[in-house]
Each structure stands twice: as C-alpha cells, then as structure tokens.
Amino acid sequence: QEKLLDEAMGIVRSQSFQMKRCLDKGRLMDGLKHASNMLGELRTSLLSPKMYYELYMLISDELRHLESHLLDEFQAGHRVADLYELVQYAGNIVPRLYLLITVGLVYIKSNENCKRDILKDLVEMCRGVQHPLRGLFLRNYLLQCTRHILPDVEDPPPSNNPLDNEQGSISDSLEFILLNFAEMNKLWVRMQHQGHSRDKEKREKERQELRILVGTNLVRLSQLEMVDVDRYKKMVLPGLLEQAVSCRDALSQEYLMECIIQVFPDEFHLETLGPFLQACAELHEDVNVKSIISSLIERLAAFGNKEDGDGIPSEIKLFEIFSQHIATVIKSRPELPLEDMVSLQVSLVNLAQQCYSSRLDLVDSVLANTAHIFDNLNITKIHSGSPLGKELSRLLRLPTGNYNDLLVILQLVNFPKLLQLLDYQGRKTISTFLMNNAIDNGTIIPSPEQVDGVLSLCSSLVR
Amino acid sequence: ANDATRRLNSKKQTLDDAYAAPA
Amino acid sequence: FGSNAEIKVEFANEDASKQITVKTVHGESKKKRIQTMSVFSGNETVGGKIYIAPSGSKRLEHTGIKVELIGQVELAYDRGNHYVFTSLIRELDAPGILTAEKTFSFEFANVEKQYETYNGVNVRLRYFVRVKISRSYGSNIKKEIDFAVQNVRPDPEINNTLKMEVGIEDCLHIEFEYDKSKYHLDDVIVGKIYFLLVRIKIKHMELQILKRESTGNGPNLYNETEIMTKFEIMDGAPVRGECIPIRLFLSPFDLTPTFKNVHNKFSVKYYLNLVLVDEEERRYFKQQEFFLRRKA
C-alpha cells in the first residue's frame, strides 16, 4: 500500500509541477491537461481508504493552487470564455468532476449571479460517481470547496421570474447540503457490501475511519446562520432523520444520531425531542440507543443547569417527554438489554435532579417505572455483580449522592422495593453507602418512624 | 438555458432502493 | 516544348473566417495531410481570380485556357473511377501566347452544391476548380484547387427525445433518455440513464459516439465504423433507482453532418453507443442512431 501510494504521489507531484509551470506561462489549456492527469490518480481502486485519503489531501492542496490562479486571472479580467464547459470535455469522470467543482467555485467567487445554478449543477453531476470510496471523497471535496460560499440569506418572496434569486438563499443551501449528505450516506452504507464477506470486520473499521466525511455535512448545516429553530425543525432535522432511519445500518445510525446531538445547539434539541426520540425507537437493533438518549439527556440536563442560562423553558415538559419516549423505546425494542433499560432510568433521575431538583416525585416515578419493568419480567432477584445489578446499584446511589439526606431517601416510596431486588451482597453495599452518607453529612433522624425506615433500608446490616 | 449546466430532471430514488444491498 | 506555368487561384471570400482546416488522407500510403481551404455554402457563388505566369523560358504557347468547377465522389476501392455529380466549364482565354503574368476573373454562379465536402476512410467528396491550359504539343497544364462546401440546416420543427427501456431479463434493465434525436455539430447531448434493475457488478459506464461510413451497395456494401469518443458517464456500481446524468459536448470532436445516400455512393451515420462494463470486463451495450446537422 505504501509503495502504491508513493508511486501515485510521485505522479501527482510531477504533474502538479508541470501544471504550475504551464499556468505561470499563461498556457491554461496545457495546465488543465496536467491537472487532469494528476486527478487521474484518484481513479485508482488499489489504495485502502487511509491511503486514498493521503493522496486526496495532496491533490486537494494542488487544486487549491489551480483555483487561486484561475481566480486571479478572472479578477484581472482574463476570463477564459466557457471554461465551465471546457473542463467538461475531459473523458474520464473523476478528473472531470474535480475540475468542474474547482472551476465552478471560481465562477461563483467572481460572479455571485451564477451561484444558485452552479451549486445545483455540481451536487447533481456528482451522481456519476457511484463508487463508494471515490464518490465519498469527491463529495467531500465539493463540501470543502463550498464551505464559505453557501448562500446564507433569507429566502426572497416567491416570484415567477426564474432569474430572480440567482445568487441563491438559505433554502438552496439546505437543499444542496441535504442532497449531498443523502448521497454520501448512501455511498458510505453501501461500502459494507463491497468485497468478500471474510473482510467484513476490516471494512467496518474502514467505514468508521470515513465517518467524518459524512458528518461534515451536518457540521456545515449547523454553521448556517439562517438555520434557526424553525428551519431546523421543519427542513433540517426531518431530512437528516429520514436518511438515518431509512438506511437501516447500525454504524451509520449510531454515528449520525450522536452527530446530530453534538453538532446542533441545545435550544434546537429542546424543540425537537419528539421526532428525535421517535426516530431512536426505529433504529436498528444493534444501535446503542441507550447511549444516544443518555448523551442527549446529559447535554440537556447540563444546559438546564447552567448558572448563567435561562434553564429549561417551562412550556417544555422535558422530563415527561423523555420519560414517555424512553418507555416507547423500551417497548419497541424487546431485545434491549435490561441493564440498558435501567441505565436509561439512571439518566432520567439525573435529569430530574439537575433540572427539577425540587420535584422528588419525578425521581420516585422513575423508581416506580423501574420496579414495574422488573415486575413485568417476573424478576425477583438480581445478582449485584451482573451488569444489571451494577446499573441498579447506580440508580439507587444517584439520589443518595445528590440529596445527601437520608430523610429525603425515605420519602422515595419505591426505593425499598428496588433495593430488595438486589442480592444480599448488593443490599449490603447500598446499605453501607447509605450509612456512610448519613454519617458524612451528619444526618439527624428525628422521629421513631424515620428510624424505623432507616433501619429497614439497612436491614442487611442489622439482621 | 445555459448548456453548460443543463440537465434533464432526475427521477427520485426511493429510500428503500437507495439503501438496499446490491441485488 | 515550351515552358510550364505557375498557377495561383484566389477565391473571392479568402478571409480567415471563411476558411477551414481539413484532414485528408492521400494516396496508397494513407498519409494524413492538413489542408486549409476556402469554404462556400451550397448556393454561394464560387468565384475569384486566377493568376497564370509562364515559368522557365517566360513564354507559354497555349491553345486555350479554361476553368472547371467539379464536384465528385472518390471511392478508395475504385480509384480509377471518379463519380462526378457537378461539372461546369468557363473559358478564360482563347489560344495565344503568355509572356507575363495574366489575371483572369472567374465566376460560377447559381451552381447547386447540395452535397457537403467529406473526407472519410474509404470515400471522399471533393469540390475543386481545375485550371486547364491546353497545348498543341507537350502535355496540358492542369492545376486543381480544392474548396470546401458546407451546408447549414435550420433547426428541425420536430425534435423528439430518444427514450427507450432496454434490458436483459433478470439481469439489467435501464431506461435511457437523450434530450433530442437531431443535434447540431456544436450541440450538447443532455440525457440520463435510469436503472430499473441491476443484478450485475457494474464497473463503469461510458457513452461512445460511433461514426459509420458505408460505401457501395448491395453485396458490395462496406461499413467502416470509427469510435469518435469514449466518454465515461459513470464510475462504480449503481443500484436500482439510480439516475445518472449525461452531458456530452459535441464540439471537441471531428464530426460531420449525417449524410444519407450521397449521390448513391455513400452514407455517414452516427450512433450513440451506451456501454456498461462489468467487473469481468463483459460489455453490455445499446446503440441508438442520432442525426447531426450543421447549424448556421
């Protein structure tokens, strides 16, 4: 692989040198011919994704020189007539489209009036490259080239004149990125079917390495200033979720859902919890849904708890929404491991404590739901060393560690019920934790009834 | 219309087809 | 037996805009030459000036000077025969003696030149003016100066798309569409390929332009097919529902208008050949004739 890459890079450097020499001498057509020869190296099927990436990066740098030269020439008034057409004469599609994107970018930078037309053309013409690896990198090149020039202005009022809005507006940018994203996700998912079945693991690893190429589309969407909550809700998120859910590929789904959470602001997530969580319920069974939802809850909990923030808007019943959707997810995914179900309850408790700290009833409702889950499955004893046991222990420690008041724990009606499900070792550990918490915090137990309650909680230590 | 960017309207691919394994 | 002559012909329209460069193939050696010649349209008057000067002994006796305008078809396999379809003569000078350069004006007006100049593999259609200096002794002096004829055609009133579904059962079904059936030489073929069924491992797809030159008739029919270009339109393997765009500019290629049964001697037809190549280099193709014209 390294030898192949070295050979390819050698050709690239040689052709690039010739290209620059021709451009410096004003021989544009010859320069473009060398550029096309250089780009021909990207037609290779011999390189692994990692090596292809190296080659692509080198060539991208060289193309920047071409772009810069053309832009200078255009701006100095030495515009080559029909250059956008001329580069389309190239016989091989990969060099042709890289050149088209480069020239298209120069056209747009020199004359905004062709922006809409050219952006649409470029994203559509890239359909010709259906090879997953080559297609992914080509569309990534398109995305990188256009990162500063996507129209980010309000849509004009509707008009019958097709010549209006030639510079494009936010809807054009959204259409551009969403189409590019859909095509890239398709190619990325398709990679899993390439090659022999014995190389499946290797292919999955390679796919993981390439995920950022697809994710960059989401980053680009998040960078558009005109994408407000309303646009995100109506135009962006539906498009993303449609692709994520429809692709039925665990690797893609898990990555995309995490990416959506990371890349878009919390204010957007607060307004779109319903569709997002609904989508979570429809994901492939191998997707770590627990991790996705927990990740989102953590973010929003932190957002709600921010010192300088406004907190969660009162009209958004955050806890109820998550609680309801988590129940739906659990119901729709019978194969979900029990420990994941409990882990989701842990996240809910965390949310309640961070954002609704006065609402003990919310914490208790989580404990009740958890007990209900175990009831339905006829689970009466849980080994504390098992993954499920560990999660249950976490669930029981969380309110203890948060409130630091044993008397508050006594108010959680469903706490003893869950504690009793643990085996002796587990109950002993939790009891010890409770006692240490009381001692560390100097908790006074004022009434005999409360003493009774505490001693019941610690019965494994007492009896 | 500018010939250099002229295209025929492309048919939309269904999501099922787009993500189907090669047949 | 008297001297030779230097003959020069200047056509009346000899400015650069009315000149074209033509690749011609000459002689047994098939040597390729590039010729620049004046171009006329089919109903244009062909005229100009002819300069004749005696060389050598500076004295040229002749029995008459004429200029002919000839249009003829020359077939590679039939070198002896030239099939003349247009022939006109103008007298330039009565018998006499040339002692210095003399200039003659000539004009062939209202000559119908319905066929275009064509230089192909096995057939050539030429137009030329032939200056002939007749002599009573020694051989006659002749000079032929080629000129080109190009005929423009108006845009057709009807120009249907070429759209068809083709396939191999259970294997590959596609629908191809090209935006027109009749294109001009500087046109662009805009089209798309829609995949209805894909059960083979496609490596890539290309669109070829084939030029088929047919000469002769009946049992003597001979076809020469040339691939004018192979234009890659898809890299990699699509799945069902994929729609691949086509945009192929015709101006870079050395194409001619479609010629149908020129003087009953030859035809030149063009085809779009859609070729899909699979991983084992098997080729699946669909040819579709299309028509080319010259546009003003």
JSON list of C-alpha atoms in Angstrom, two decimals, chain C residues 39-214:
[
{"chain": "C", "resi": 39, "resn": "VAL", "atom": "CA", "xyz": [-15.45, 27.27, -47.69]},
{"chain": "C", "resi": 40, "resn": "PHE", "atom": "CA", "xyz": [-18.65, 28.05, -49.55]},
{"chain": "C", "resi": 41, "resn": "SER", "atom": "CA", "xyz": [-22.23, 27.28, -48.86]},
{"chain": "C", "resi": 42, "resn": "GLY", "atom": "CA", "xyz": [-24.28, 25.25, -51.27]},
{"chain": "C", "resi": 43, "resn": "ASN", "atom": "CA", "xyz": [-25.89, 28.14, -53.08]},
{"chain": "C", "resi": 44, "resn": "GLU", "atom": "CA", "xyz": [-23.00, 30.56, -52.88]},
{"chain": "C", "resi": 45, "resn": "THR", "atom": "CA", "xyz": [-21.25, 31.80, -55.99]},
{"chain": "C", "resi": 46, "resn": "VAL", "atom": "CA", "xyz": [-17.77, 30.36, -56.38]},
{"chain": "C", "resi": 47, "resn": "GLY", "atom": "CA", "xyz": [-15.54, 32.91, -57.96]},
{"chain": "C", "resi": 48, "resn": "GLY", "atom": "CA", "xyz": [-12.32, 34.76, -57.74]},
{"chain": "C", "resi": 49, "resn": "LYS", "atom": "CA", "xyz": [-9.17, 35.39, -59.65]},
{"chain": "C", "resi": 50, "resn": "ILE", "atom": "CA", "xyz": [-6.70, 33.12, -61.39]},
{"chain": "C", "resi": 51, "resn": "TYR", "atom": "CA", "xyz": [-3.12, 34.25, -61.90]},
{"chain": "C", "resi": 52, "resn": "ILE", "atom": "CA", "xyz": [-1.13, 32.49, -64.55]},
{"chain": "C", "resi": 53, "resn": "ALA", "atom": "CA", "xyz": [2.53, 33.28, -65.23]},
{"chain": "C", "resi": 54, "resn": "PRO", "atom": "CA", "xyz": [4.86, 31.40, -67.52]},
{"chain": "C", "resi": 55, "resn": "SER", "atom": "CA", "xyz": [7.85, 29.95, -65.74]},
{"chain": "C", "resi": 56, "resn": "GLY", "atom": "CA", "xyz": [11.17, 28.80, -67.12]},
{"chain": "C", "resi": 57, "resn": "SER", "atom": "CA", "xyz": [11.60, 30.39, -70.58]},
{"chain": "C", "resi": 58, "resn": "LYS", "atom": "CA", "xyz": [8.99, 33.05, -69.78]},
{"chain": "C", "resi": 59, "resn": "ARG", "atom": "CA", "xyz": [6.91, 32.19, -72.81]},
{"chain": "C", "resi": 60, "resn": "LEU", "atom": "CA", "xyz": [3.92, 29.96, -72.86]},
{"chain": "C", "resi": 61, "resn": "GLU", "atom": "CA", "xyz": [2.08, 28.98, -76.02]},
{"chain": "C", "resi": 62, "resn": "HIS", "atom": "CA", "xyz": [-1.40, 27.54, -75.50]},
{"chain": "C", "resi": 63, "resn": "THR", "atom": "CA", "xyz": [-4.48, 26.56, -77.37]},
{"chain": "C", "resi": 64, "resn": "GLY", "atom": "CA", "xyz": [-6.91, 27.84, -74.75]},
{"chain": "C", "resi": 65, "resn": "ILE", "atom": "CA", "xyz": [-7.33, 28.29, -71.01]},
{"chain": "C", "resi": 66, "resn": "LYS", "atom": "CA", "xyz": [-10.36, 27.05, -69.14]},
{"chain": "C", "resi": 67, "resn": "VAL", "atom": "CA", "xyz": [-11.51, 26.74, -65.60]},
{"chain": "C", "resi": 68, "resn": "GLU", "atom": "CA", "xyz": [-13.79, 23.96, -64.44]},
{"chain": "C", "resi": 69, "resn": "LEU", "atom": "CA", "xyz": [-15.76, 23.54, -61.28]},
{"chain": "C", "resi": 70, "resn": "ILE", "atom": "CA", "xyz": [-16.04, 19.87, -60.39]},
{"chain": "C", "resi": 71, "resn": "GLY", "atom": "CA", "xyz": [-17.78, 18.05, -57.62]},
{"chain": "C", "resi": 72, "resn": "GLN", "atom": "CA", "xyz": [-17.03, 14.35, -57.40]},
{"chain": "C", "resi": 73, "resn": "VAL", "atom": "CA", "xyz": [-17.07, 11.30, -55.21]},
{"chain": "C", "resi": 74, "resn": "GLU", "atom": "CA", "xyz": [-13.90, 9.24, -54.98]},
{"chain": "C", "resi": 75, "resn": "LEU", "atom": "CA", "xyz": [-14.05, 5.73, -53.56]},
{"chain": "C", "resi": 76, "resn": "ALA", "atom": "CA", "xyz": [-10.93, 4.13, -52.12]},
{"chain": "C", "resi": 77, "resn": "TYR", "atom": "CA", "xyz": [-11.60, 0.75, -53.67]},
{"chain": "C", "resi": 78, "resn": "ASP", "atom": "CA", "xyz": [-12.48, 2.20, -57.05]},
{"chain": "C", "resi": 79, "resn": "ARG", "atom": "CA", "xyz": [-9.59, 4.54, -57.71]},
{"chain": "C", "resi": 80, "resn": "GLY", "atom": "CA", "xyz": [-9.93, 4.55, -61.44]},
{"chain": "C", "resi": 81, "resn": "ASN", "atom": "CA", "xyz": [-13.41, 5.99, -61.37]},
{"chain": "C", "resi": 82, "resn": "HIS", "atom": "CA", "xyz": [-14.46, 9.33, -60.07]},
{"chain": "C", "resi": 83, "resn": "TYR", "atom": "CA", "xyz": [-18.17, 9.87, -59.83]},
{"chain": "C", "resi": 84, "resn": "VAL", "atom": "CA", "xyz": [-18.74, 13.41, -60.98]},
{"chain": "C", "resi": 85, "resn": "PHE", "atom": "CA", "xyz": [-22.00, 14.97, -59.94]},
{"chain": "C", "resi": 86, "resn": "THR", "atom": "CA", "xyz": [-21.28, 18.57, -60.80]},
{"chain": "C", "resi": 87, "resn": "SER", "atom": "CA", "xyz": [-19.23, 19.83, -63.70]},
{"chain": "C", "resi": 88, "resn": "LEU", "atom": "CA", "xyz": [-19.13, 23.30, -65.26]},
{"chain": "C", "resi": 89, "resn": "ILE", "atom": "CA", "xyz": [-16.67, 24.99, -67.54]},
{"chain": "C", "resi": 90, "resn": "ARG", "atom": "CA", "xyz": [-15.78, 28.60, -68.18]},
{"chain": "C", "resi": 91, "resn": "GLU", "atom": "CA", "xyz": [-13.48, 29.73, -70.97]},
{"chain": "C", "resi": 92, "resn": "LEU", "atom": "CA", "xyz": [-10.79, 32.07, -69.71]},
{"chain": "C", "resi": 93, "resn": "ASP", "atom": "CA", "xyz": [-8.66, 32.74, -72.76]},
{"chain": "C", "resi": 94, "resn": "ALA", "atom": "CA", "xyz": [-8.57, 32.00, -76.47]},
{"chain": "C", "resi": 95, "resn": "PRO", "atom": "CA", "xyz": [-5.44, 30.36, -77.96]},
{"chain": "C", "resi": 96, "resn": "GLY", "atom": "CA", "xyz": [-2.38, 32.59, -77.65]},
{"chain": "C", "resi": 97, "resn": "ILE", "atom": "CA", "xyz": [0.95, 33.16, -76.02]},
{"chain": "C", "resi": 98, "resn": "LEU", "atom": "CA", "xyz": [1.58, 34.22, -72.45]},
{"chain": "C", "resi": 99, "resn": "THR", "atom": "CA", "xyz": [4.73, 36.18, -71.89]},
{"chain": "C", "resi": 100, "resn": "ALA", "atom": "CA", "xyz": [3.92, 37.66, -68.49]},
{"chain": "C", "resi": 101, "resn": "GLU", "atom": "CA", "xyz": [1.56, 37.04, -65.63]},
{"chain": "C", "resi": 102, "resn": "LYS", "atom": "CA", "xyz": [-2.05, 37.39, -66.58]},
{"chain": "C", "resi": 103, "resn": "THR", "atom": "CA", "xyz": [-5.04, 37.64, -64.27]},
{"chain": "C", "resi": 104, "resn": "PHE", "atom": "CA", "xyz": [-8.40, 36.10, -65.10]},
{"chain": "C", "resi": 105, "resn": "SER", "atom": "CA", "xyz": [-11.62, 36.58, -63.17]},
{"chain": "C", "resi": 106, "resn": "PHE", "atom": "CA", "xyz": [-13.95, 33.64, -62.94]},
{"chain": "C", "resi": 107, "resn": "GLU", "atom": "CA", "xyz": [-17.36, 33.01, -61.51]},
{"chain": "C", "resi": 108, "resn": "PHE", "atom": "CA", "xyz": [-19.64, 30.06, -61.13]},
{"chain": "C", "resi": 109, "resn": "ALA", "atom": "CA", "xyz": [-22.97, 31.43, -60.03]},
{"chain": "C", "resi": 110, "resn": "ASN", "atom": "CA", "xyz": [-26.16, 29.52, -59.27]},
{"chain": "C", "resi": 111, "resn": "VAL", "atom": "CA", "xyz": [-24.33, 26.22, -59.04]},
{"chain": "C", "resi": 112, "resn": "GLU", "atom": "CA", "xyz": [-26.21, 23.87, -56.82]},
{"chain": "C", "resi": 113, "resn": "LYS", "atom": "CA", "xyz": [-23.74, 22.24, -54.44]},
{"chain": "C", "resi": 114, "resn": "GLN", "atom": "CA", "xyz": [-26.14, 20.15, -52.44]},
{"chain": "C", "resi": 115, "resn": "TYR", "atom": "CA", "xyz": [-23.55, 17.78, -51.01]},
{"chain": "C", "resi": 116, "resn": "GLU", "atom": "CA", "xyz": [-21.01, 18.76, -48.37]},
{"chain": "C", "resi": 117, "resn": "THR", "atom": "CA", "xyz": [-17.31, 18.19, -48.72]},
{"chain": "C", "resi": 118, "resn": "TYR", "atom": "CA", "xyz": [-16.35, 14.97, -46.96]},
{"chain": "C", "resi": 119, "resn": "ASN", "atom": "CA", "xyz": [-13.04, 13.26, -46.26]},
{"chain": "C", "resi": 120, "resn": "GLY", "atom": "CA", "xyz": [-13.53, 9.79, -44.90]},
{"chain": "C", "resi": 121, "resn": "VAL", "atom": "CA", "xyz": [-11.75, 6.49, -44.58]},
{"chain": "C", "resi": 122, "resn": "ASN", "atom": "CA", "xyz": [-12.91, 4.91, -47.82]},
{"chain": "C", "resi": 123, "resn": "VAL", "atom": "CA", "xyz": [-14.62, 7.76, -49.59]},
{"chain": "C", "resi": 124, "resn": "ARG", "atom": "CA", "xyz": [-14.02, 11.36, -50.35]},
{"chain": "C", "resi": 125, "resn": "LEU", "atom": "CA", "xyz": [-16.35, 14.00, -51.75]},
{"chain": "C", "resi": 126, "resn": "ARG", "atom": "CA", "xyz": [-14.42, 16.82, -53.23]},
{"chain": "C", "resi": 127, "resn": "TYR", "atom": "CA", "xyz": [-15.09, 20.12, -54.86]},
{"chain": "C", "resi": 128, "resn": "PHE", "atom": "CA", "xyz": [-12.35, 21.82, -56.79]},
{"chain": "C", "resi": 129, "resn": "VAL", "atom": "CA", "xyz": [-11.68, 24.25, -59.54]},
{"chain": "C", "resi": 130, "resn": "ARG", "atom": "CA", "xyz": [-9.41, 22.93, -62.20]},
{"chain": "C", "resi": 131, "resn": "VAL", "atom": "CA", "xyz": [-7.44, 25.37, -64.32]},
{"chain": "C", "resi": 132, "resn": "LYS", "atom": "CA", "xyz": [-6.53, 23.78, -67.63]},
{"chain": "C", "resi": 133, "resn": "ILE", "atom": "CA", "xyz": [-4.05, 25.24, -70.06]},
{"chain": "C", "resi": 134, "resn": "SER", "atom": "CA", "xyz": [-4.33, 23.29, -73.33]},
{"chain": "C", "resi": 135, "resn": "ARG", "atom": "CA", "xyz": [-1.27, 22.95, -75.56]},
{"chain": "C", "resi": 136, "resn": "SER", "atom": "CA", "xyz": [-0.84, 21.56, -79.07]},
{"chain": "C", "resi": 137, "resn": "TYR", "atom": "CA", "xyz": [2.43, 19.91, -78.14]},
{"chain": "C", "resi": 138, "resn": "GLY", "atom": "CA", "xyz": [3.54, 18.59, -74.79]},
{"chain": "C", "resi": 139, "resn": "SER", "atom": "CA", "xyz": [1.05, 17.82, -72.10]},
{"chain": "C", "resi": 140, "resn": "ASN", "atom": "CA", "xyz": [-1.72, 20.12, -70.97]},
{"chain": "C", "resi": 141, "resn": "ILE", "atom": "CA", "xyz": [-1.07, 22.01, -67.75]},
{"chain": "C", "resi": 142, "resn": "LYS", "atom": "CA", "xyz": [-3.63, 21.46, -65.04]},
{"chain": "C", "resi": 143, "resn": "LYS", "atom": "CA", "xyz": [-3.97, 22.65, -61.51]},
{"chain": "C", "resi": 144, "resn": "GLU", "atom": "CA", "xyz": [-6.69, 21.65, -59.09]},
{"chain": "C", "resi": 145, "resn": "ILE", "atom": "CA", "xyz": [-7.51, 23.80, -56.12]},
{"chain": "C", "resi": 146, "resn": "ASP", "atom": "CA", "xyz": [-9.88, 22.26, -53.62]},
{"chain": "C", "resi": 147, "resn": "PHE", "atom": "CA", "xyz": [-12.52, 24.23, -51.88]},
{"chain": "C", "resi": 148, "resn": "ALA", "atom": "CA", "xyz": [-14.99, 23.09, -49.25]},
{"chain": "C", "resi": 149, "resn": "VAL", "atom": "CA", "xyz": [-18.75, 23.18, -49.31]},
{"chain": "C", "resi": 150, "resn": "GLN", "atom": "CA", "xyz": [-20.69, 23.26, -46.06]},
{"chain": "C", "resi": 151, "resn": "ASN", "atom": "CA", "xyz": [-24.44, 23.41, -45.93]},
{"chain": "C", "resi": 152, "resn": "VAL", "atom": "CA", "xyz": [-26.32, 24.62, -42.91]},
{"chain": "C", "resi": 153, "resn": "ARG", "atom": "CA", "xyz": [-29.69, 23.27, -41.99]},
{"chain": "C", "resi": 154, "resn": "PRO", "atom": "CA", "xyz": [-32.36, 25.05, -39.99]},
{"chain": "C", "resi": 155, "resn": "ASP", "atom": "CA", "xyz": [-33.48, 23.70, -36.65]},
{"chain": "C", "resi": 156, "resn": "PRO", "atom": "CA", "xyz": [-35.99, 20.90, -37.20]},
{"chain": "C", "resi": 157, "resn": "GLU", "atom": "CA", "xyz": [-39.60, 21.71, -36.37]},
{"chain": "C", "resi": 158, "resn": "ILE", "atom": "CA", "xyz": [-39.94, 18.45, -34.51]},
{"chain": "C", "resi": 159, "resn": "ASN", "atom": "CA", "xyz": [-37.10, 17.07, -32.49]},
{"chain": "C", "resi": 160, "resn": "ASN", "atom": "CA", "xyz": [-38.22, 14.19, -30.33]},
{"chain": "C", "resi": 161, "resn": "THR", "atom": "CA", "xyz": [-36.32, 12.85, -27.39]},
{"chain": "C", "resi": 162, "resn": "LEU", "atom": "CA", "xyz": [-34.72, 9.46, -27.74]},
{"chain": "C", "resi": 163, "resn": "LYS", "atom": "CA", "xyz": [-36.09, 7.44, -24.89]},
{"chain": "C", "resi": 164, "resn": "MET", "atom": "CA", "xyz": [-36.14, 3.73, -24.51]},
{"chain": "C", "resi": 165, "resn": "GLU", "atom": "CA", "xyz": [-36.18, 0.98, -21.96]},
{"chain": "C", "resi": 166, "resn": "VAL", "atom": "CA", "xyz": [-33.80, -1.88, -22.69]},
{"chain": "C", "resi": 167, "resn": "GLY", "atom": "CA", "xyz": [-32.56, -4.80, -20.77]},
{"chain": "C", "resi": 168, "resn": "ILE", "atom": "CA", "xyz": [-31.56, -8.37, -20.30]},
{"chain": "C", "resi": 169, "resn": "GLU", "atom": "CA", "xyz": [-34.14, -10.35, -18.42]},
{"chain": "C", "resi": 170, "resn": "ASP", "atom": "CA", "xyz": [-33.46, -10.74, -14.69]},
{"chain": "C", "resi": 171, "resn": "CYS", "atom": "CA", "xyz": [-30.10, -9.13, -15.16]},
{"chain": "C", "resi": 172, "resn": "LEU", "atom": "CA", "xyz": [-30.08, -5.47, -16.16]},
{"chain": "C", "resi": 173, "resn": "HIS", "atom": "CA", "xyz": [-32.86, -3.08, -17.09]},
{"chain": "C", "resi": 174, "resn": "ILE", "atom": "CA", "xyz": [-32.21, 0.52, -17.89]},
{"chain": "C", "resi": 175, "resn": "GLU", "atom": "CA", "xyz": [-34.11, 3.42, -19.31]},
{"chain": "C", "resi": 176, "resn": "PHE", "atom": "CA", "xyz": [-32.01, 5.82, -21.32]},
{"chain": "C", "resi": 177, "resn": "GLU", "atom": "CA", "xyz": [-33.11, 9.23, -22.48]},
{"chain": "C", "resi": 178, "resn": "TYR", "atom": "CA", "xyz": [-31.31, 11.71, -24.71]},
{"chain": "C", "resi": 179, "resn": "ASP", "atom": "CA", "xyz": [-32.96, 15.11, -24.98]},
{"chain": "C", "resi": 180, "resn": "LYS", "atom": "CA", "xyz": [-33.10, 15.16, -28.80]},
{"chain": "C", "resi": 181, "resn": "SER", "atom": "CA", "xyz": [-32.77, 12.87, -31.78]},
{"chain": "C", "resi": 182, "resn": "LYS", "atom": "CA", "xyz": [-31.28, 15.57, -34.01]},
{"chain": "C", "resi": 183, "resn": "TYR", "atom": "CA", "xyz": [-28.26, 17.54, -32.86]},
{"chain": "C", "resi": 184, "resn": "HIS", "atom": "CA", "xyz": [-26.05, 20.13, -34.49]},
{"chain": "C", "resi": 185, "resn": "LEU", "atom": "CA", "xyz": [-22.27, 19.90, -34.54]},
{"chain": "C", "resi": 186, "resn": "ASP", "atom": "CA", "xyz": [-21.78, 22.33, -31.63]},
{"chain": "C", "resi": 187, "resn": "ASP", "atom": "CA", "xyz": [-24.60, 20.92, -29.62]},
{"chain": "C", "resi": 188, "resn": "VAL", "atom": "CA", "xyz": [-24.58, 19.14, -26.30]},
{"chain": "C", "resi": 189, "resn": "ILE", "atom": "CA", "xyz": [-26.20, 15.79, -25.62]},
{"chain": "C", "resi": 190, "resn": "VAL", "atom": "CA", "xyz": [-28.14, 16.09, -22.38]},
{"chain": "C", "resi": 191, "resn": "GLY", "atom": "CA", "xyz": [-29.58, 12.88, -21.07]},
{"chain": "C", "resi": 192, "resn": "LYS", "atom": "CA", "xyz": [-29.93, 10.46, -18.24]},
{"chain": "C", "resi": 193, "resn": "ILE", "atom": "CA", "xyz": [-29.76, 6.77, -17.53]},
{"chain": "C", "resi": 194, "resn": "TYR", "atom": "CA", "xyz": [-32.21, 5.35, -15.04]},
{"chain": "C", "resi": 195, "resn": "PHE", "atom": "CA", "xyz": [-31.55, 1.92, -13.56]},
{"chain": "C", "resi": 196, "resn": "LEU", "atom": "CA", "xyz": [-34.64, -0.24, -13.19]},
{"chain": "C", "resi": 197, "resn": "LEU", "atom": "CA", "xyz": [-32.89, -3.47, -12.31]},
{"chain": "C", "resi": 198, "resn": "VAL", "atom": "CA", "xyz": [-29.25, -4.13, -11.54]},
{"chain": "C", "resi": 199, "resn": "ARG", "atom": "CA", "xyz": [-28.10, -7.65, -10.86]},
{"chain": "C", "resi": 200, "resn": "ILE", "atom": "CA", "xyz": [-24.62, -7.47, -12.30]},
{"chain": "C", "resi": 201, "resn": "LYS", "atom": "CA", "xyz": [-21.50, -5.89, -10.84]},
{"chain": "C", "resi": 202, "resn": "ILE", "atom": "CA", "xyz": [-21.01, -2.85, -13.00]},
{"chain": "C", "resi": 203, "resn": "LYS", "atom": "CA", "xyz": [-17.55, -1.32, -13.08]},
{"chain": "C", "resi": 204, "resn": "HIS", "atom": "CA", "xyz": [-18.30, 1.72, -15.17]},
{"chain": "C", "resi": 205, "resn": "MET", "atom": "CA", "xyz": [-20.50, 3.11, -17.95]},
{"chain": "C", "resi": 206, "resn": "GLU", "atom": "CA", "xyz": [-19.50, 5.13, -20.99]},
{"chain": "C", "resi": 207, "resn": "LEU", "atom": "CA", "xyz": [-21.18, 6.78, -23.92]},
{"chain": "C", "resi": 208, "resn": "GLN", "atom": "CA", "xyz": [-19.48, 6.35, -27.24]},
{"chain": "C", "resi": 209, "resn": "ILE", "atom": "CA", "xyz": [-20.10, 8.24, -30.44]},
{"chain": "C", "resi": 210, "resn": "LEU", "atom": "CA", "xyz": [-19.77, 5.89, -33.39]},
{"chain": "C", "resi": 211, "resn": "LYS", "atom": "CA", "xyz": [-19.36, 7.10, -36.93]},
{"chain": "C", "resi": 212, "resn": "ARG", "atom": "CA", "xyz": [-20.32, 4.57, -39.55]},
{"chain": "C", "resi": 213, "resn": "GLU", "atom": "CA", "xyz": [-19.26, 5.24, -43.11]},
{"chain": "C", "resi": 214, "resn": "SER", "atom": "CA", "xyz": [-21.00, 2.98, -45.61]}
]
